[in-house]
Amino acid sequence: MPSFCFVSLGLLLSLILIFCSLCVSPAATAASASTLIALTGTERLIGDAATNQVATNPINIIFDAKMLIGRRLPLQNDIQHWPFKVIESPRYKPLTVINYEGQEKQFTAEEISSMVLLKMRQIAKA
């Protein structure tokens, strides 16, 4: 039975629709996940698990990563509202700086978004 997925990557919430063509009109199954990413000392949490970390680990919670794709610094109006650190890379791309696995790691917005997309893929396969 042919089917396909539609993924909408949002700023705070992502949506996945799975269409299965059983009849003339397709039936859709929907699932959503938070686009928050929490990087703790030992693990990477995405979605609802990351949402549960907001109060205890705010500096290592990344959100709004999609807003950084294709943008350059300075983004002072946005940066002042984020608990995580954003710096400029040598190619003028914003980098999110997080303490992960005991080291300071730098992630591009594309890397953060790919983490969310991998989570959405897991949801779709389940």
Backbone as a chain_set.jsonl record, in Angstrom:
{"seq": "MPSFCFVSLGLLLSLILIFCSLCVSPAATAASASTLIALTGTERLIGDAATNQVATNPINIIFDAKMLIGRRLPLQNDIQHWPFKVIESPRYKPLTVINYEGQEKQFTAEEISSMVLLKMRQIAKA", "coords": {"N": [[0.849, -1.162, 0.0], [0.802, 2.078, -1.014], [2.316, 4.866, 0.57], [3.014, 8.063, 2.08], [4.96, 10.621, 3.725], [4.579, 13.75, 5.365], [6.411, 16.349, 6.626], [6.466, 18.998, 8.823], [8.564, 21.333, 9.892], [8.637, 23.248, 12.573], [9.094, 26.265, 14.588], [8.749, 25.871, 17.406], [7.262, 23.563, 17.505], [6.944, 20.557, 15.75], [5.402, 18.824, 13.074], [4.154, 15.769, 11.834], [2.683, 14.135, 9.176], [1.22, 11.183, 8.104], [0.335, 9.66, 5.244], [-1.781, 7.24, 3.939], [-2.775, 5.524, 1.162], [-5.526, 3.984, 0.945], [-8.039, 3.994, -0.124], [-9.989, 5.987, -2.354], [-9.858, 8.529, -1.166], [-7.211, 9.803, 0.782], [-6.176, 8.626, 3.987], [-5.115, 10.186, 6.926], [-2.577, 10.112, 9.365], [-1.556, 11.76, 12.2], [1.174, 13.168, 13.992], [2.976, 14.887, 16.52], [5.803, 16.753, 17.713], [7.797, 18.405, 20.109], [10.159, 20.918, 19.213], [12.269, 21.402, 20.807], [15.553, 20.937, 22.051], [17.496, 19.3, 24.345], [20.601, 19.208, 25.759], [22.249, 17.283, 27.84], [24.639, 16.392, 30.391], [25.32, 13.841, 29.539], [23.564, 12.918, 27.577], [21.403, 13.389, 24.669], [18.424, 14.962, 24.398], [15.29, 15.104, 22.831], [12.339, 16.756, 21.861], [9.474, 15.973, 23.819], [10.865, 14.992, 26.043], [12.957, 16.81, 26.216], [11.543, 19.111, 26.782], [10.821, 18.655, 29.403], [13.171, 19.265, 30.691], [13.468, 21.987, 30.83], [13.169, 23.635, 33.145], [15.223, 22.75, 34.83], [17.596, 22.754, 33.377], [18.165, 25.144, 31.768], [20.133, 26.548, 30.269], [21.218, 24.754, 28.502], [19.225, 24.15, 26.71], [17.966, 24.154, 23.532], [16.19, 26.075, 21.257], [14.158, 27.529, 18.664], [15.967, 27.18, 16.584], [15.584, 26.984, 13.875], [15.152, 29.597, 13.114], [17.685, 30.621, 12.845], [18.8, 29.623, 10.541], [20.338, 30.459, 7.576], [20.782, 33.058, 8.363], [22.741, 35.85, 9.542], [25.009, 37.024, 12.037], [24.982, 40.302, 13.532], [22.445, 39.31, 15.772], [21.135, 40.624, 17.828], [18.633, 41.369, 18.965], [17.257, 38.957, 19.038], [19.048, 37.23, 20.359], [19.2, 38.152, 23.002], [16.957, 37.056, 24.178], [17.322, 34.367, 24.345], [18.341, 31.574, 26.3], [20.582, 30.113, 25.747], [23.931, 30.225, 24.412], [25.032, 32.108, 21.619], [27.278, 32.367, 18.999], [29.44, 33.82, 16.48], [30.493, 32.18, 13.558], [33.548, 31.54, 11.634], [32.636, 31.773, 9.038], [30.617, 33.575, 9.183], [28.24, 32.494, 10.085], [25.708, 31.84, 12.484], [26.486, 30.137, 15.494], [25.445, 27.791, 17.856], [26.316, 27.452, 21.163], [26.949, 24.975, 23.458], [27.204, 23.196, 26.541], [28.127, 20.004, 26.444], [28.424, 16.628, 27.147], [30.51, 17.162, 28.919], [32.111, 18.951, 27.554], [32.538, 22.016, 25.737], [30.51, 22.476, 23.067], [29.922, 23.309, 19.641], [27.244, 24.032, 17.53], [25.712, 24.221, 14.353], [22.76, 25.817, 13.037], [21.6, 24.176, 11.169], [22.527, 21.654, 11.928], [21.233, 21.34, 14.378], [18.56, 21.386, 13.534], [18.581, 19.07, 11.99], [18.771, 17.143, 13.965], [16.237, 17.301, 15.09], [14.724, 16.521, 12.877], [15.57, 13.871, 12.611], [14.436, 12.805, 14.911], [11.744, 13.121, 14.228], [11.633, 11.354, 12.126], [11.974, 8.923, 13.484], [9.578, 8.906, 14.889], [7.788, 8.674, 12.77], [8.392, 6.145, 11.796], [7.536, 4.548, 13.835]], "CA": [[0.0, 0.0, 0.0], [1.65, 3.268, -1.092], [2.098, 5.891, 1.576], [4.053, 9.079, 2.114], [4.972, 11.44, 4.934], [4.759, 15.187, 5.268], [6.978, 16.856, 7.869], [6.51, 20.454, 8.949], [9.5, 21.681, 10.954], [8.29, 24.561, 13.101], [10.021, 26.843, 15.568], [8.596, 25.219, 18.7], [6.544, 22.307, 17.361], [7.004, 19.965, 14.417], [4.252, 17.977, 12.79], [4.343, 14.779, 10.787], [1.451, 13.524, 8.687], [1.481, 9.977, 7.341], [-0.8, 9.39, 4.38], [-1.864, 5.897, 3.363], [-3.854, 5.545, 0.166], [-6.294, 2.744, 0.955], [-9.207, 4.2, -0.98], [-9.853, 7.17, -3.182], [-9.39, 9.634, -0.33], [-6.18, 9.326, 1.7], [-6.354, 8.776, 5.43], [-3.892, 10.768, 7.48], [-2.244, 9.934, 10.769], [-0.72, 12.902, 12.567], [1.929, 13.138, 15.242], [3.75, 16.11, 16.664], [6.856, 16.716, 18.718], [8.427, 19.684, 20.4], [11.452, 21.058, 18.548], [13.29, 21.709, 21.796], [16.622, 19.968, 22.204], [18.226, 19.459, 25.598], [21.857, 18.471, 25.789], [22.668, 17.138, 29.226], [26.029, 15.972, 30.482], [25.572, 12.54, 28.919], [22.627, 12.516, 26.53], [20.699, 14.376, 23.851], [16.981, 14.764, 24.513], [14.565, 15.852, 21.806], [10.887, 16.682, 21.993], [8.878, 16.076, 25.154], [11.912, 14.776, 27.052], [13.681, 18.079, 26.337], [10.633, 20.051, 27.431], [10.886, 18.386, 30.842], [14.445, 19.772, 31.19], [13.493, 23.448, 30.749], [13.351, 24.268, 34.457], [16.457, 22.325, 35.5], [18.77, 22.852, 32.509], [17.772, 26.111, 30.739], [21.238, 27.007, 29.421], [21.488, 23.738, 27.484], [18.017, 23.902, 25.93], [18.021, 24.898, 22.266], [14.93, 26.231, 20.533], [14.209, 28.554, 17.611], [17.135, 26.959, 15.723], [15.182, 27.233, 12.485], [15.282, 31.034, 12.864], [19.079, 30.953, 12.571], [19.212, 29.123, 9.228], [20.457, 31.486, 6.545], [20.949, 34.395, 8.936], [24.067, 36.23, 10.005], [25.048, 37.857, 13.232], [24.416, 40.289, 14.869], [21.023, 39.065, 15.985], [21.042, 41.033, 19.224], [17.252, 41.362, 19.446], [16.88, 37.574, 19.319], [19.992, 36.618, 21.291], [18.913, 38.54, 24.388], [15.843, 36.26, 24.691], [17.692, 32.953, 24.397], [19.215, 31.233, 27.42], [21.801, 29.499, 25.225], [24.911, 31.158, 23.854], [25.174, 32.094, 20.161], [28.47, 33.086, 18.554], [29.599, 33.889, 15.038], [31.528, 31.294, 13.019], [34.389, 32.238, 10.658], [31.856, 32.007, 7.806], [29.542, 34.496, 9.575], [27.027, 31.768, 10.444], [25.547, 31.724, 13.932], [26.73, 28.833, 16.104], [24.929, 27.626, 19.204], [27.353, 26.876, 22.024], [26.307, 24.217, 24.535], [28.058, 22.283, 27.29], [27.613, 18.667, 26.155], [29.386, 15.574, 27.471], [31.639, 17.749, 29.621], [32.87, 19.841, 26.682], [31.776, 23.058, 25.047], [30.313, 22.082, 21.673], [29.294, 24.305, 18.78], [26.347, 23.437, 16.552], [25.039, 25.126, 13.43], [21.303, 25.673, 13.058], [21.276, 23.018, 10.332], [22.769, 20.455, 12.728], [20.15, 21.259, 15.365], [17.342, 21.011, 12.808], [18.691, 17.671, 11.572], [18.455, 16.333, 15.146], [14.774, 17.277, 15.186], [14.222, 15.707, 11.768], [15.825, 12.462, 12.954], [13.385, 12.427, 15.872], [10.493, 13.004, 13.473], [11.749, 10.103, 11.358], [11.707, 7.844, 14.429], [8.132, 8.923, 15.157], [7.101, 8.191, 11.574], [8.596, 4.69, 11.661], [6.875, 3.83, 14.949]], "C": [[0.897, 1.228, 0.0], [1.286, 4.269, -0.004], [3.233, 6.9, 1.494], [3.887, 9.907, 3.373], [5.151, 12.905, 4.563], [5.267, 15.658, 6.617], [7.014, 18.375, 7.802], [7.399, 20.771, 10.148], [9.217, 23.104, 11.4], [9.317, 25.07, 14.088], [9.947, 26.127, 16.909], [7.909, 23.868, 18.624], [6.674, 21.824, 15.926], [5.865, 18.972, 14.273], [4.62, 16.994, 11.696], [2.981, 14.19, 10.451], [1.839, 12.328, 7.841], [0.223, 9.654, 6.562], [-0.698, 7.974, 3.836], [-3.039, 5.894, 2.395], [-4.52, 4.173, 0.106], [-7.464, 2.819, -0.011], [-8.932, 5.408, -1.866], [-9.336, 8.346, -2.366], [-8.357, 9.108, 0.669], [-6.556, 9.55, 3.157], [-5.037, 9.268, 6.001], [-3.777, 10.437, 8.96], [-1.276, 11.047, 11.133], [-0.031, 12.651, 13.897], [2.712, 14.438, 15.318], [4.783, 15.916, 17.759], [7.393, 18.121, 18.903], [9.771, 19.748, 19.693], [12.544, 21.492, 19.517], [14.296, 20.574, 21.867], [17.351, 20.296, 23.494], [19.477, 18.59, 25.522], [22.315, 18.447, 27.237], [24.132, 16.714, 29.233], [26.324, 14.696, 29.728], [24.66, 12.201, 27.753], [22.004, 13.711, 25.806], [19.218, 14.038, 23.902], [16.283, 15.662, 23.512], [13.077, 15.682, 22.056], [10.421, 16.834, 23.424], [9.908, 15.874, 26.259], [12.717, 16.056, 27.275], [12.823, 19.123, 27.04], [10.669, 19.88, 28.943], [12.162, 18.922, 31.475], [14.487, 21.3, 31.293], [13.786, 24.095, 32.1], [14.708, 23.947, 35.082], [17.725, 22.573, 34.685], [18.564, 23.913, 31.421], [18.9, 26.542, 29.802], [21.525, 26.03, 28.288], [20.235, 23.297, 26.745], [18.092, 24.777, 24.685], [16.626, 24.905, 21.646], [15.097, 27.356, 19.536], [15.4, 28.375, 16.668], [16.803, 27.257, 14.262], [15.317, 28.72, 12.127], [16.698, 31.421, 12.461], [19.55, 30.504, 11.187], [19.2, 30.271, 8.224], [20.639, 32.898, 7.064], [22.386, 34.608, 9.359], [23.941, 37.031, 11.281], [25.354, 39.29, 12.825], [22.907, 40.085, 14.859], [20.674, 39.469, 17.417], [19.615, 41.013, 19.768], [16.795, 39.959, 19.803], [17.751, 36.974, 20.413], [19.67, 36.957, 22.738], [17.775, 37.734, 25.0], [16.179, 34.787, 24.84], [18.578, 32.675, 25.603], [20.538, 30.612, 26.968], [22.669, 30.552, 24.549], [24.993, 30.99, 22.335], [26.381, 32.948, 19.8], [28.522, 33.055, 17.028], [30.731, 32.966, 14.601], [32.405, 32.096, 12.061], [33.669, 32.54, 9.334], [30.623, 32.867, 8.076], [28.215, 33.798, 9.854], [26.914, 31.731, 11.962], [25.787, 30.285, 14.394], [26.143, 28.843, 17.513], [25.983, 26.903, 20.022], [26.677, 26.267, 23.246], [27.364, 23.375, 25.238], [27.458, 20.889, 27.177], [28.719, 17.653, 26.366], [30.667, 16.143, 28.078], [32.496, 18.688, 28.793], [31.949, 20.897, 26.1], [31.719, 22.688, 23.569], [29.607, 23.205, 20.927], [28.48, 23.588, 17.715], [25.79, 24.521, 15.644], [23.534, 24.896, 13.549], [20.871, 24.463, 12.234], [21.485, 21.712, 11.095], [21.663, 20.252, 13.758], [18.861, 20.813, 14.681], [17.394, 19.557, 12.353], [18.423, 16.73, 12.745], [16.94, 16.197, 15.305], [14.191, 16.406, 14.082], [14.464, 14.216, 12.003], [14.792, 11.953, 13.946], [12.059, 12.248, 15.158], [10.484, 11.72, 12.633], [11.458, 8.902, 12.264], [10.219, 7.754, 14.731], [7.371, 8.335, 13.974], [7.23, 6.682, 11.42], [7.859, 3.898, 12.742], [5.427, 3.52, 14.647]], "O": [[1.685, 1.406, 0.929], [0.114, 4.488, 0.299], [4.282, 6.624, 0.912], [2.832, 9.905, 4.007], [5.796, 13.238, 3.568], [4.636, 15.403, 7.643], [7.526, 18.958, 6.846], [7.024, 20.504, 11.29], [9.523, 24.057, 10.683], [10.296, 24.387, 14.388], [10.983, 25.806, 17.492], [7.964, 23.097, 19.582], [6.528, 22.61, 14.99], [5.428, 18.36, 15.248], [5.315, 17.345, 10.742], [2.224, 13.796, 11.339], [2.689, 12.438, 6.958], [-0.832, 9.404, 7.146], [0.348, 7.564, 3.335], [-4.163, 6.225, 2.771], [-4.129, 3.313, -0.682], [-7.83, 1.826, -0.638], [-7.783, 5.789, -2.088], [-8.465, 9.083, -2.828], [-8.588, 8.094, 1.328], [-7.181, 10.553, 3.502], [-3.968, 8.811, 5.598], [-4.758, 10.479, 9.703], [-0.279, 11.252, 10.441], [-0.576, 12.013, 14.797], [3.067, 15.018, 14.292], [4.656, 15.038, 18.613], [7.435, 18.918, 17.966], [10.457, 18.731, 19.584], [13.623, 21.904, 19.094], [13.939, 19.4, 21.758], [17.773, 21.432, 23.709], [19.404, 17.391, 25.253], [22.72, 19.471, 27.789], [24.781, 16.685, 28.187], [27.462, 14.477, 29.313], [24.957, 11.272, 27.002], [22.067, 14.855, 26.257], [18.808, 12.951, 23.496], [16.634, 16.832, 23.358], [12.615, 14.6, 22.418], [10.896, 17.701, 24.158], [9.829, 16.522, 27.303], [13.114, 16.351, 28.402], [13.337, 19.931, 27.814], [10.559, 20.858, 29.681], [12.229, 19.025, 32.7], [15.466, 21.848, 31.802], [14.588, 25.025, 32.169], [15.279, 24.781, 35.786], [18.82, 22.598, 35.248], [18.771, 23.611, 30.245], [18.637, 26.87, 28.645], [22.019, 26.428, 27.233], [20.187, 22.189, 26.211], [18.262, 25.992, 24.778], [15.975, 23.866, 21.532], [16.102, 28.067, 19.574], [15.803, 29.335, 16.011], [17.655, 27.729, 13.51], [15.567, 29.06, 10.97], [16.894, 32.442, 11.803], [20.591, 30.958, 10.713], [18.193, 30.957, 8.047], [20.65, 33.846, 6.278], [23.15, 33.656, 9.515], [22.906, 37.634, 11.563], [25.979, 39.463, 11.778], [22.198, 40.64, 14.02], [19.994, 38.73, 18.128], [19.414, 40.67, 20.933], [16.035, 39.775, 20.753], [17.247, 36.284, 21.299], [19.854, 36.116, 23.617], [17.629, 37.719, 26.222], [15.39, 34.032, 25.409], [19.477, 33.462, 25.9], [21.505, 30.591, 27.73], [22.196, 31.623, 24.167], [25.02, 29.869, 21.828], [26.5, 34.095, 20.231], [27.746, 32.354, 16.378], [31.805, 32.967, 15.204], [32.05, 33.22, 11.704], [34.054, 33.454, 8.605], [29.688, 32.879, 7.275], [27.169, 34.447, 9.858], [27.925, 31.602, 12.652], [25.339, 29.335, 13.752], [26.331, 29.798, 18.266], [26.484, 25.856, 19.613], [25.938, 26.935, 23.969], [28.307, 22.899, 24.608], [26.401, 20.618, 27.747], [29.818, 17.798, 25.831], [31.767, 15.67, 27.791], [33.515, 19.177, 29.282], [30.74, 20.696, 25.985], [32.75, 22.598, 22.901], [28.807, 23.948, 21.496], [28.962, 22.653, 17.075], [25.439, 25.607, 16.104], [23.097, 23.888, 14.104], [19.887, 23.802, 12.565], [20.711, 20.768, 10.932], [21.211, 19.129, 13.983], [18.149, 19.953, 15.199], [16.366, 18.88, 12.33], [17.903, 15.632, 12.545], [16.429, 15.121, 15.614], [13.263, 15.634, 14.325], [13.633, 13.39, 11.625], [14.326, 10.818, 13.845], [11.322, 11.308, 15.456], [9.442, 11.088, 12.462], [10.77, 7.968, 11.852], [9.662, 6.659, 14.82], [6.416, 7.581, 14.16], [6.298, 6.015, 10.969], [7.592, 2.709, 12.57], [4.738, 2.925, 15.475]]}, "num_chains": 1, "name": "protein.A"}
